[in-house]
Amino acid sequence: MSKDNIMKLTDGLFHRVFDEVAAEYPDIGTEHQIVDIGAARLGARPEGFDVIVTLNLYGDILSDIASEVAGSVGLGGSANVGPSMAMFEAVHGSAPDIAGQDKANPSGLLNAAALMLTHIGQGDVAARLQNAWLRTLEDGIHTGDIAGPHTKEVVGTAAFAQAIIDRLGQEPGRLSAVRAEAASRIEVHLTPRVRATKALVGVDVFLDWTAHERHPGRLAEPLQAAAGERWRLDMISNRGVKVWPQGLPETTCADHWRCRFLWQAGDAPSHADVLALLGRVAGEGLDFVKTEHLFTFDGQPGYTAGQGQ
Amino acid sequence: MSKDNIMKLTDGLFHRVFDEVAAEYPDIGTEHQIVDIGAARLGARPEGFDVIVTLNLYGDILSDIASEVAGSVGLGGSANVGPSMAMFEAVHGSAPDIAGQDKANPSGLLNAAALMLTHIGQGDVAARLQNAWLRTLEDGIHTGDIAGPHTKEVVGTAAFAQAIIDRLGQEPGRLSAVRAEAASRIEVHLTPRVRATKALVGVDVFLDWTAHERHPGRLAEPLQAAAGERWRLDMISNRGVKVWPQGLPETTCADHWRCRFLWQAGDAPSHADVLALLGRVAGEGLDFVKTEHLFTFDGQPGYTAGQGQ
């Protein structure tokens, strides 16, 4: 899942790399969903999902939705596996407000431990643990966070763990039992990538500017003077929306302006050309607070147009 | 909802402004939730929510979750109200793949129209429309996206609209009828704010650097030379994680480095001081691709430390 219909470059890069990696595994089916409707479907019909590949922030949200709809965020275990190291933890945070009160559901950590045991080749131990855990849930012995109509006894952390220990060797009756997986160590393969050819073509200069009642046309005047012969003022945007040239007077402008200069003097500009431009911008009395250099990568722009441009 | 436990400055600003505005309306109760667990609760127990105030991207996701769990994203109407203008639309996108096929559920647009009618003082007309719509749903006349066990007839866009027209003047029997609201125009009041006092204290210089097998210690050498007497190299981070000084050798480094310089020569640096620093960085053969100037606002830093710093 991504939001690459809007964040075309950042989420778009993620989607493109996903497609590249997917092509290396043609026997695994894939489907891309926009994260807003994908999150909605996950909440309403979780049975339609298997593995979700997504960006960090979305994964943070989606993993909580998936865990909660399955019963509780207290249930989910998590594996973080890289090329040379792996780390296993509960999906949820540390919840310091209930620390030491014998209240927390230990299921998340136990399921993380099961993932770890499987990863290091002890799938039989993991299955034994998870089957005892499923049997405990099935017997209606629950911590407070998952208590419901099928609960027979609400217990604390220690009593829940003891109930699982008491059932080691047993299997669930109605739920599906976990079968030991012999070798399911996750191997991360990184395909070497060729570095793209990068070429500097412009610079976005961000200004803090409130003069002349924030009228973009008045800002364009000193910027065009600063551009000189070799740079060209291409656009001014405010909060992502193009306000010059030919902006809409209705656009509410904040203090923070993006002013895009493109190089138009043949060969790529040097760092000195960028600094000379910035010096002239400052010389016009303008307060630049940030710069983003604009590059093409293998000829493709690594930056987006302003909204409305 | 926000993610201000992680994005302390951006989401934190949103949360702070929310608290400031909330203080102007003491009769309205408020509660802050982290967006991951908030989204999970919205999907699993939507009845616990009333109004959700959040940032754009989260709102995009949360509005789809809320609509879908209520039946379909096809149902939700949306109001965008500013100080001088208002716009009303369906919560969902334009779905060009089913345009002109008499398939789309018109409920989102009808509910948006009801919001608009209420906003312009025609709450009685809005109530008439929404009650006929509720009666249509109750009578089991549904478009395909909401067809389910209670559906008596699956219809297209036009037939669904006609069924609502046929019921104008009727009210739902089991669902709660909508009562006309006399004056519920949304007024947006903006409290004037005092501009904070901004002071430049440093600059983050972002480099594209792959030399010396990306060893941060080797990068620090030319950067310290570039700092000179008046700037101090405070930190180098890679993907947000501090890698110098005293980084962990396990941190995987990408090409993109943030190098933080703090001013240590008394009075605030000028733009010329920043450009002189950048000139020396370029003079060391380093390729800077972005800069972020570091300010304090009323004495509080407007930038965060590197992870691990």
Coordinates of C-alpha atoms in Angstrom, one line a residue:
Chain A
M1 CA 0.0 0.0 0.0
S2 CA 1.1 3.5 -0.7
K3 CA -0.2 7.0 -1.4
D4 CA 1.6 7.3 -4.7
N5 CA -1.4 8.9 -6.4
I6 CA -0.5 12.0 -4.4
M7 CA 3.1 11.6 -3.2
K8 CA 4.3 10.6 -6.6
L9 CA 8.1 10.8 -5.9
T10 CA 8.5 9.4 -2.4
D11 CA 5.7 6.9 -2.3
G12 CA 6.1 6.4 -6.0
L13 CA 9.8 5.3 -5.4
F14 CA 8.6 2.8 -2.9
H15 CA 6.0 1.4 -5.3
R16 CA 8.5 1.2 -8.1
V17 CA 11.0 -0.7 -6.0
F18 CA 8.2 -2.9 -4.8
D19 CA 7.4 -3.8 -8.4
E20 CA 11.1 -4.4 -9.2
V21 CA 11.5 -6.8 -6.3
A22 CA 8.1 -8.5 -7.0
A23 CA 9.4 -9.3 -10.5
E24 CA 12.1 -11.4 -8.9
Y25 CA 9.4 -13.6 -7.3
P26 CA 6.9 -14.3 -10.1
D27 CA 5.2 -17.1 -8.2
I28 CA 4.0 -14.6 -5.5
G29 CA 0.9 -12.6 -6.5
T30 CA 0.8 -8.9 -5.8
E31 CA -1.7 -6.0 -5.8
H32 CA -1.2 -2.3 -5.1
Q33 CA -3.8 -0.4 -3.0
I34 CA -4.0 3.2 -2.1
V35 CA -3.4 3.3 1.7
D36 CA -6.7 5.2 2.6
I37 CA -9.1 2.7 1.0
G38 CA -6.7 -0.2 1.9
A39 CA -6.8 0.7 5.6
A40 CA -10.6 0.9 5.4
R41 CA -10.8 -2.5 3.8
L42 CA -8.4 -3.9 6.4
G43 CA -10.6 -2.7 9.2
A44 CA -13.9 -3.9 7.6
R45 CA -12.8 -7.1 5.8
P46 CA -9.4 -8.2 7.2
E47 CA -9.8 -11.7 5.8
G48 CA -9.0 -10.3 2.3
F49 CA -5.3 -9.6 3.3
D50 CA -2.2 -11.8 3.6
V51 CA 1.1 -9.9 3.6
I52 CA 1.0 -6.1 3.5
V53 CA 4.2 -4.3 2.2
T54 CA 4.1 -0.6 3.0
L55 CA 6.0 2.5 4.2
N56 CA 7.0 3.0 7.8
L57 CA 4.2 5.4 8.9
Y58 CA 1.5 3.5 7.1
G59 CA 2.8 0.2 8.6
D60 CA 2.6 1.7 12.0
I61 CA -1.1 2.5 11.5
L62 CA -2.0 -0.7 9.5
S63 CA -0.4 -3.1 12.0
D64 CA -2.5 -1.6 14.8
I65 CA -5.7 -1.9 12.7
A66 CA -4.9 -5.5 11.8
S67 CA -4.1 -6.5 15.4
E68 CA -7.1 -4.7 16.9
V69 CA -9.6 -6.2 14.5
A70 CA -8.1 -9.6 15.3
G71 CA -8.8 -9.1 18.9
S72 CA -6.3 -6.7 20.4
V73 CA -3.0 -5.0 19.7
G74 CA -1.8 -7.0 22.7
L75 CA -1.8 -10.2 20.6
G76 CA 0.6 -9.4 17.8
G77 CA 4.3 -10.4 17.6
S78 CA 6.7 -8.6 15.3
A79 CA 9.9 -9.6 13.4
N80 CA 12.4 -7.1 12.1
V81 CA 14.8 -8.9 9.9
G82 CA 17.7 -7.4 8.0
P83 CA 20.6 -8.8 5.9
S84 CA 22.8 -9.5 9.0
M85 CA 20.6 -9.1 12.1
A86 CA 17.1 -9.7 13.3
M87 CA 15.0 -8.3 16.2
F88 CA 11.7 -9.6 17.6
E89 CA 9.2 -7.6 19.7
A90 CA 5.5 -7.1 20.4
V91 CA 3.8 -4.9 17.8
H92 CA 2.6 -2.5 20.5
G93 CA 4.6 0.1 22.5
S94 CA 5.8 -0.2 26.0
A95 CA 2.7 1.2 27.8
P96 CA 4.6 2.6 30.8
D97 CA 1.3 3.5 32.4
I98 CA 0.5 -0.1 33.2
A99 CA 4.0 -1.3 33.9
G100 CA 4.4 -3.6 36.9
Q101 CA 0.6 -4.0 37.5
D102 CA 0.2 -7.6 36.3
K103 CA -2.2 -6.3 33.7
A104 CA -0.4 -6.5 30.4
N105 CA -1.3 -9.2 27.9
P106 CA 2.0 -11.1 27.3
S107 CA 0.7 -12.6 24.0
G108 CA 2.5 -10.1 21.8
L109 CA 5.9 -11.0 23.4
L110 CA 5.1 -14.7 23.3
N111 CA 4.2 -14.5 19.6
A112 CA 7.3 -12.5 18.9
A113 CA 9.3 -15.2 20.7
A114 CA 7.6 -17.9 18.5
L115 CA 8.7 -15.9 15.4
M116 CA 12.2 -15.8 16.8
L117 CA 12.3 -19.5 17.6
T118 CA 11.1 -20.3 14.1
H119 CA 13.7 -18.0 12.6
I120 CA 16.5 -19.8 14.4
G121 CA 15.3 -23.2 13.4
Q122 CA 13.3 -24.2 16.5
G123 CA 10.0 -24.3 14.8
D124 CA 8.9 -27.3 16.9
V125 CA 9.3 -25.3 20.1
A126 CA 7.5 -22.3 18.6
A127 CA 4.6 -24.6 17.6
R128 CA 4.4 -26.1 21.1
L129 CA 4.2 -22.6 22.6
Q130 CA 1.7 -21.3 20.1
N131 CA -0.6 -24.3 20.4
A132 CA -0.6 -24.0 24.2
W133 CA -1.4 -20.3 23.8
L134 CA -4.3 -21.0 21.4
R135 CA -5.6 -23.6 23.8
T136 CA -5.5 -21.1 26.7
L137 CA -7.5 -18.6 24.6
E138 CA -10.0 -21.3 23.6
D139 CA -10.5 -22.4 27.2
G140 CA -11.7 -18.8 27.9
I141 CA -8.7 -17.7 30.1
H142 CA -8.2 -14.1 28.9
T143 CA -6.5 -11.0 30.0
G144 CA -8.7 -7.9 30.4
D145 CA -8.0 -6.4 27.0
I146 CA -9.5 -9.4 25.2
A147 CA -12.2 -10.3 27.6
G148 CA -15.6 -10.8 25.9
P149 CA -18.6 -13.1 25.6
H150 CA -16.3 -16.2 25.4
T151 CA -14.3 -15.4 28.5
K152 CA -14.6 -17.8 31.4
E153 CA -11.9 -16.2 33.6
V154 CA -10.2 -12.8 33.5
V155 CA -6.6 -13.2 34.7
G156 CA -3.4 -11.1 35.0
T157 CA -0.1 -11.4 33.2
A158 CA 1.4 -14.0 35.4
A159 CA -1.7 -16.2 35.7
F160 CA -2.2 -16.1 31.9
A161 CA 1.4 -17.2 31.4
Q162 CA 1.0 -20.0 33.9
A163 CA -2.2 -21.2 32.1
I164 CA -0.1 -21.4 28.9
I165 CA 2.7 -23.3 30.7
D166 CA 0.0 -25.7 32.1
R167 CA -1.1 -26.5 28.5
L168 CA 2.3 -27.0 27.0
G169 CA 1.9 -30.2 24.9
Q170 CA -1.8 -29.6 24.2
E171 CA -3.4 -28.3 21.0
P172 CA -6.5 -26.2 20.3
G173 CA -9.7 -28.0 19.5
R174 CA -11.7 -25.6 17.4
L175 CA -9.0 -23.2 16.2
S176 CA -6.4 -24.5 13.7
A177 CA -3.3 -25.9 15.4
V178 CA 0.1 -24.5 14.4
R179 CA 2.3 -27.1 12.6
A180 CA 6.1 -26.8 13.1
E181 CA 8.0 -25.3 10.2
A182 CA 11.4 -26.9 9.7
A183 CA 13.3 -24.1 8.1
S184 CA 11.6 -20.8 7.7
R185 CA 14.5 -18.5 8.4
I186 CA 13.9 -15.2 6.6
E187 CA 16.7 -14.4 4.2
V188 CA 17.1 -10.9 2.9
H189 CA 18.6 -10.7 -0.5
L190 CA 19.6 -7.3 -1.8
T191 CA 19.9 -7.0 -5.5
P192 CA 22.8 -4.7 -6.4
R193 CA 21.6 -1.5 -8.1
V194 CA 23.4 0.7 -10.6
R195 CA 23.8 4.3 -9.4
A196 CA 21.7 6.8 -11.5
T197 CA 23.4 9.6 -13.2
K198 CA 22.5 12.8 -11.4
A199 CA 22.5 16.3 -13.0
L200 CA 21.8 19.6 -11.2
V201 CA 19.2 21.6 -13.1
G202 CA 17.9 24.0 -10.5
V203 CA 17.3 25.0 -6.9
D204 CA 14.3 25.6 -4.8
V205 CA 14.9 28.5 -2.4
F206 CA 12.5 28.7 0.6
L207 CA 11.9 32.1 2.0
D208 CA 10.4 33.5 5.2
W209 CA 8.5 36.6 3.7
T210 CA 5.6 38.6 4.9
A211 CA 6.2 42.0 3.2
H212 CA 3.7 43.7 0.8
E213 CA 0.8 41.8 2.4
R214 CA 2.3 38.6 1.1
H215 CA 1.5 39.5 -2.6
P216 CA 3.4 36.9 -4.8
G217 CA 3.7 39.4 -7.6
R218 CA 5.7 41.7 -5.4
L219 CA 8.0 38.9 -4.3
A220 CA 8.7 37.9 -7.9
E221 CA 10.3 41.3 -8.7
P222 CA 13.4 41.0 -6.4
L223 CA 13.7 37.3 -7.2
Q224 CA 13.8 38.0 -10.9
A225 CA 16.5 40.6 -10.3
A226 CA 18.4 38.0 -8.2
A227 CA 18.1 35.3 -11.0
G228 CA 20.4 37.3 -13.3
E229 CA 21.2 36.0 -16.8
R230 CA 21.9 32.4 -16.1
W231 CA 19.1 31.4 -13.8
R232 CA 15.4 31.8 -14.5
L233 CA 12.6 32.2 -11.9
D234 CA 10.3 29.3 -12.9
M235 CA 7.6 29.4 -10.2
I236 CA 6.7 30.6 -6.7
S237 CA 4.5 28.3 -4.6
N238 CA 3.0 28.6 -1.1
R239 CA 2.0 25.5 0.8
G240 CA 2.5 23.5 -2.4
V241 CA 0.2 25.6 -4.6
K242 CA 1.6 27.7 -7.4
V243 CA 1.0 31.4 -6.7
W244 CA 3.2 32.9 -9.4
P245 CA 3.1 33.2 -12.4
Q246 CA -0.7 33.3 -12.8
G247 CA -1.7 32.2 -9.4
L248 CA -5.3 32.5 -8.0
P249 CA -5.8 35.6 -5.7
E250 CA -7.9 33.3 -3.4
T251 CA -4.9 31.2 -2.4
T252 CA -4.2 31.9 1.3
C253 CA -0.5 32.4 1.7
A254 CA 1.6 31.6 4.7
D255 CA 5.0 33.1 5.5
H256 CA 6.9 30.2 3.9
W257 CA 7.5 30.5 0.1
R258 CA 9.1 28.1 -2.3
C259 CA 10.9 29.9 -5.1
R260 CA 12.1 27.7 -8.0
F261 CA 15.1 28.7 -10.1
L262 CA 16.0 26.7 -13.1
W263 CA 19.5 26.9 -14.8
Q264 CA 19.4 28.0 -18.4
A265 CA 23.0 28.6 -19.3
G266 CA 24.0 25.3 -20.9
D267 CA 26.3 23.1 -18.8
A268 CA 25.2 22.2 -15.3
P269 CA 25.6 24.9 -12.6
S270 CA 28.4 24.5 -10.1
H271 CA 28.1 24.9 -6.3
A272 CA 29.5 28.3 -6.8
D273 CA 26.7 29.2 -9.2
V274 CA 24.2 28.1 -6.6
L275 CA 25.9 30.1 -3.9
A276 CA 26.1 33.2 -6.1
L277 CA 22.4 33.0 -6.7
L278 CA 21.7 32.7 -2.9
G279 CA 24.0 35.6 -2.3
R280 CA 22.0 37.8 -4.7
V281 CA 18.7 36.6 -3.1
A282 CA 20.1 37.7 0.3
G283 CA 21.3 40.9 -1.2
E284 CA 17.7 41.7 -2.2
G285 CA 16.9 41.6 1.5
L286 CA 15.2 38.2 1.3
D287 CA 15.5 35.7 4.2
F288 CA 16.2 32.2 2.7
V289 CA 15.6 29.5 5.3
K290 CA 16.1 26.3 3.3
T291 CA 17.3 25.2 -0.1
E292 CA 16.5 22.0 -2.1
H293 CA 18.7 21.4 -5.1
L294 CA 16.8 20.0 -8.1
F295 CA 18.4 17.1 -9.9
T296 CA 17.5 14.8 -12.8
F297 CA 18.3 11.1 -12.3
D298 CA 19.1 9.4 -15.6
G299 CA 17.3 12.3 -17.3
Q300 CA 14.1 12.0 -15.2
P301 CA 13.2 14.9 -12.9
G302 CA 13.7 14.1 -9.2
Y303 CA 11.3 16.9 -8.2
T304 CA 7.6 17.6 -8.8
A305 CA 5.9 20.6 -10.3
G306 CA 3.9 23.0 -8.0
Q307 CA 0.2 22.2 -7.7
G308 CA -1.5 24.1 -10.6
Q309 CA 1.8 24.4 -12.6
Chain B
M1 CA -5.2 12.3 16.5
S2 CA -1.6 12.8 15.7
K3 CA 1.8 11.0 15.8
D4 CA 3.4 13.6 18.0
N5 CA 5.1 10.9 20.1
I6 CA 7.5 10.5 17.1
M7 CA 7.0 13.6 14.9
K8 CA 7.4 15.9 17.8
L9 CA 7.8 19.2 15.9
T10 CA 5.4 18.8 13.0
D11 CA 2.6 16.8 14.6
G12 CA 3.5 18.4 17.9
L13 CA 2.7 21.8 16.4
F14 CA -0.7 20.5 15.3
H15 CA -1.4 19.1 18.7
R16 CA -0.3 22.3 20.4
V17 CA -2.5 24.5 18.2
F18 CA -5.4 22.0 18.8
D19 CA -5.0 22.5 22.5
E20 CA -4.9 26.3 22.1
V21 CA -8.1 26.3 20.1
A22 CA -9.8 23.8 22.4
A23 CA -9.2 26.1 25.3
E24 CA -11.4 28.7 23.5
Y25 CA -14.3 26.2 23.7
P26 CA -14.3 24.8 27.2
D27 CA -17.7 23.3 26.9
I28 CA -16.5 20.8 24.3
G29 CA -14.6 17.8 25.7
T30 CA -11.4 16.7 23.9
E31 CA -9.0 13.7 24.0
H32 CA -5.8 13.1 22.1
Q33 CA -5.0 9.7 20.6
I34 CA -2.0 8.5 18.7
V35 CA -3.1 7.9 15.2
D36 CA -2.0 4.2 15.0
I37 CA -4.1 3.0 17.9
G38 CA -6.8 5.6 17.2
A39 CA -7.2 4.2 13.6
A40 CA -7.4 0.7 15.1
R41 CA -10.1 1.7 17.5
L42 CA -12.0 3.5 14.8
G43 CA -12.1 0.4 12.7
A44 CA -13.0 -1.9 15.6
R45 CA -15.3 0.3 17.7
P46 CA -16.4 3.3 15.7
E47 CA -19.2 4.1 18.1
G48 CA -16.6 5.5 20.5
F49 CA -15.9 8.5 18.2
D50 CA -17.7 11.8 17.4
V51 CA -15.6 14.5 15.7
I52 CA -12.0 13.6 14.7
V53 CA -9.5 16.5 14.3
T54 CA -6.3 15.4 12.6
L55 CA -3.7 16.2 9.9
N56 CA -4.4 15.9 6.2
L57 CA -2.8 12.5 5.5
Y58 CA -4.3 10.9 8.6
G59 CA -7.7 12.4 7.8
D60 CA -7.5 10.9 4.3
I61 CA -7.0 7.4 5.8
L62 CA -9.4 7.8 8.8
S63 CA -12.3 9.2 6.8
D64 CA -12.1 6.1 4.6
I65 CA -12.0 3.8 7.6
A66 CA -15.0 5.5 9.2
S67 CA -17.0 5.5 6.0
E68 CA -16.2 1.8 5.2
V69 CA -17.0 0.6 8.7
A70 CA -20.3 2.5 8.4
G71 CA -21.2 0.6 5.2
S72 CA -19.2 2.0 2.3
V73 CA -17.0 4.9 1.3
G74 CA -19.8 5.6 -1.2
L75 CA -22.0 6.9 1.7
G76 CA -20.0 9.8 3.1
G77 CA -20.5 13.5 2.3
S78 CA -17.8 16.0 3.0
A79 CA -17.7 19.8 3.8
N80 CA -14.6 22.0 3.4
V81 CA -15.3 25.2 5.1
G82 CA -12.9 28.2 5.4
P83 CA -13.2 31.8 6.6
S84 CA -14.6 33.1 3.3
M85 CA -15.5 30.1 1.2
A86 CA -16.9 26.5 1.5
M87 CA -16.9 23.5 -0.8
F88 CA -18.9 20.3 -0.5
E89 CA -18.1 16.9 -2.1
A90 CA -18.2 13.1 -1.6
V91 CA -15.5 11.8 0.7
H92 CA -14.4 9.4 -2.0
G93 CA -12.4 10.1 -5.2
S94 CA -13.8 10.3 -8.7
A95 CA -13.4 6.6 -9.6
P96 CA -13.0 7.1 -13.4
D97 CA -13.1 3.4 -14.0
I98 CA -16.8 3.2 -13.4
A99 CA -17.8 6.6 -14.8
G100 CA -21.0 6.5 -17.0
Q101 CA -21.9 2.9 -16.1
D102 CA -24.9 3.7 -13.9
K103 CA -23.0 1.9 -11.1
A104 CA -21.8 4.6 -8.6
N105 CA -23.6 5.1 -5.3
P106 CA -24.8 8.7 -5.4
S107 CA -25.2 8.8 -1.6
G108 CA -21.8 10.6 -1.0
L109 CA -22.8 13.5 -3.2
L110 CA -26.4 13.6 -1.8
N111 CA -25.1 13.7 1.7
A112 CA -22.6 16.4 0.7
A113 CA -25.5 18.4 -0.8
A114 CA -27.4 18.0 2.5
L115 CA -24.4 19.4 4.3
M116 CA -24.4 22.3 1.9
L117 CA -28.1 23.0 2.2
T118 CA -27.8 23.0 6.0
H119 CA -24.8 25.4 5.8
I120 CA -26.7 27.9 3.6
G121 CA -29.7 27.8 6.0
Q122 CA -31.9 25.3 4.2
G123 CA -31.8 22.6 6.9
D124 CA -35.4 21.7 6.3
V125 CA -34.7 20.8 2.7
A126 CA -31.6 18.8 3.8
A127 CA -33.6 16.9 6.4
R128 CA -36.3 16.0 3.8
L129 CA -33.6 14.7 1.4
Q130 CA -31.8 12.7 4.1
N131 CA -35.0 11.2 5.5
A132 CA -36.0 10.0 2.1
W133 CA -32.5 8.6 1.6
L134 CA -32.6 6.7 5.0
R135 CA -36.1 5.3 4.1
T136 CA -34.7 4.1 0.8
L137 CA -31.9 2.3 2.5
E138 CA -34.3 0.9 5.1
D139 CA -36.6 -0.4 2.3
G140 CA -33.7 -2.5 1.1
I141 CA -33.1 -0.6 -2.2
H142 CA -29.3 -0.6 -2.4
T143 CA -26.5 0.0 -4.9
G144 CA -24.1 -2.8 -5.4
D145 CA -21.4 -1.5 -3.1
I146 CA -23.7 -1.8 0.0
A147 CA -25.7 -4.8 -1.0
G148 CA -26.0 -7.3 1.9
P149 CA -28.3 -9.5 3.9
H150 CA -30.9 -6.7 4.2
T151 CA -31.0 -5.9 0.4
K152 CA -34.3 -6.4 -1.4
E153 CA -33.3 -4.9 -4.7
V154 CA -29.9 -4.0 -6.2
V155 CA -30.2 -0.9 -8.4
G156 CA -28.0 1.4 -10.4
T157 CA -27.3 5.1 -9.8
A158 CA -30.5 6.4 -11.6
A159 CA -32.9 3.9 -10.0
F160 CA -31.5 4.6 -6.6
A161 CA -31.9 8.3 -7.0
Q162 CA -35.5 7.8 -8.3
A163 CA -36.3 5.6 -5.3
I164 CA -35.2 8.5 -3.1
I165 CA -37.3 11.0 -5.1
D166 CA -40.3 8.7 -4.7
R167 CA -39.9 8.8 -0.9
L168 CA -39.5 12.6 -0.5
G169 CA -41.7 13.5 2.5
Q170 CA -41.3 10.1 4.1
E171 CA -39.2 9.3 7.2
P172 CA -37.3 6.1 8.2
G173 CA -39.1 3.8 10.6
R174 CA -36.3 2.0 12.4
L175 CA -33.4 4.3 11.8
S176 CA -33.4 7.7 13.5
A177 CA -35.0 10.5 11.4
V178 CA -33.0 13.6 10.7
R179 CA -34.5 16.8 12.3
A180 CA -34.0 20.1 10.5
E181 CA -31.4 22.3 12.0
A182 CA -32.3 26.0 11.7
A183 CA -28.9 27.7 11.7
S184 CA -25.9 25.4 11.7
R185 CA -23.7 27.4 9.3
I186 CA -20.1 26.7 10.2
E187 CA -18.2 29.8 11.1
V188 CA -14.4 29.7 11.1
H189 CA -12.9 32.1 13.6
L190 CA -9.1 32.7 13.4
T191 CA -7.5 34.0 16.6
P192 CA -4.8 36.4 15.7
R193 CA -1.3 35.1 16.7
V194 CA 1.8 37.0 17.7
R195 CA 4.7 36.3 15.5
A196 CA 7.5 34.4 17.3
T197 CA 11.0 35.9 17.5
K198 CA 13.2 33.8 15.2
A199 CA 17.0 33.5 15.6
L200 CA 19.3 31.6 13.3
V201 CA 21.6 29.3 15.3
G202 CA 22.8 26.7 12.8
V203 CA 22.4 25.0 9.5
D204 CA 21.9 21.4 8.5
V205 CA 23.9 20.7 5.3
F206 CA 22.8 17.5 3.4
L207 CA 25.4 15.8 1.3
D208 CA 25.4 13.1 -1.4
W209 CA 28.5 11.2 -0.3
T210 CA 29.7 7.6 -0.9
A211 CA 33.5 7.9 -0.6
H212 CA 35.6 5.9 1.9
E213 CA 33.0 3.1 2.0
R214 CA 30.6 5.6 3.7
H215 CA 32.6 5.8 6.9
P216 CA 31.2 8.7 9.0
G217 CA 34.5 9.3 10.7
R218 CA 36.2 10.0 7.3
L219 CA 33.4 12.4 6.4
A220 CA 33.8 14.3 9.7
E221 CA 37.4 15.3 8.8
P222 CA 36.7 17.6 5.8
L223 CA 33.5 18.9 7.5
Q224 CA 35.5 20.0 10.6
A225 CA 38.0 21.7 8.3
A226 CA 35.1 23.5 6.6
A227 CA 33.5 24.6 9.9
G228 CA 36.4 27.0 10.6
E229 CA 36.5 28.9 13.9
R230 CA 33.0 30.2 14.0
W231 CA 30.9 27.1 13.2
R232 CA 31.1 23.8 15.0
L233 CA 30.3 20.4 13.5
D234 CA 27.7 19.2 16.0
M235 CA 26.5 15.9 14.5
I236 CA 26.3 13.8 11.3
S237 CA 23.2 11.6 10.9
N238 CA 22.1 9.2 8.2
R239 CA 18.4 8.3 7.7
G240 CA 17.7 10.2 11.0
V241 CA 20.2 8.2 13.1
K242 CA 23.3 9.9 14.6
V243 CA 26.4 8.3 13.1
W244 CA 29.0 10.8 14.3
P245 CA 30.3 11.4 16.9
Q246 CA 30.1 8.0 18.6
G247 CA 27.8 6.3 16.2
L248 CA 27.2 2.6 16.1
P249 CA 29.2 0.7 13.4
E250 CA 26.1 -1.4 12.7
T251 CA 24.1 1.5 11.3
T252 CA 23.6 1.0 7.6
C253 CA 24.4 4.3 5.8
A254 CA 22.7 5.5 2.6
D255 CA 24.2 8.2 0.3
H256 CA 22.3 11.0 2.0
W257 CA 24.0 12.6 5.0
R258 CA 22.8 15.3 7.3
C259 CA 25.7 17.4 8.7
R260 CA 24.7 19.8 11.5
F261 CA 26.7 22.9 12.0
L262 CA 26.0 25.2 15.0
W263 CA 27.1 28.8 15.3
Q264 CA 29.4 29.5 18.2
A265 CA 30.7 33.0 17.6
G266 CA 28.3 35.1 19.7
D267 CA 25.8 37.2 17.7
A268 CA 23.6 35.3 15.1
P269 CA 25.3 34.4 11.8
S270 CA 24.3 36.3 8.7
H271 CA 23.3 34.8 5.3
A272 CA 26.9 35.6 4.3
D273 CA 28.2 33.4 7.1
V274 CA 26.0 30.5 5.9
L275 CA 27.2 31.0 2.3
A276 CA 30.8 31.1 3.4
L277 CA 30.4 27.8 5.3
L278 CA 28.7 26.2 2.2
G279 CA 31.5 27.5 0.0
R280 CA 34.1 25.9 2.2
V281 CA 32.1 22.6 2.3
A282 CA 32.0 22.7 -1.6
G283 CA 35.7 23.6 -1.5
E284 CA 36.4 20.3 0.3
G285 CA 35.0 18.5 -2.7
L286 CA 31.7 17.7 -0.9
D287 CA 28.4 17.7 -2.9
F288 CA 25.7 19.5 -0.8
V289 CA 22.2 18.9 -2.2
K290 CA 20.0 20.6 0.4
T291 CA 20.2 22.9 3.4
E292 CA 17.9 23.5 6.3
H293 CA 18.6 26.5 8.4
L294 CA 18.1 26.0 12.2
F295 CA 16.2 28.6 14.1
T296 CA 15.0 29.0 17.6
F297 CA 11.5 30.5 18.0
D298 CA 11.0 32.6 21.2
G299 CA 14.1 30.7 22.4
Q300 CA 12.8 27.2 21.7
P301 CA 14.6 25.1 19.1
G302 CA 12.6 24.7 15.9
Y303 CA 14.6 21.5 15.1
T304 CA 15.1 18.1 16.6
A305 CA 18.2 16.2 17.7
G306 CA 19.4 13.2 15.7
Q307 CA 18.1 9.8 16.9
G308 CA 20.7 8.7 19.5
Q309 CA 22.0 12.2 20.1

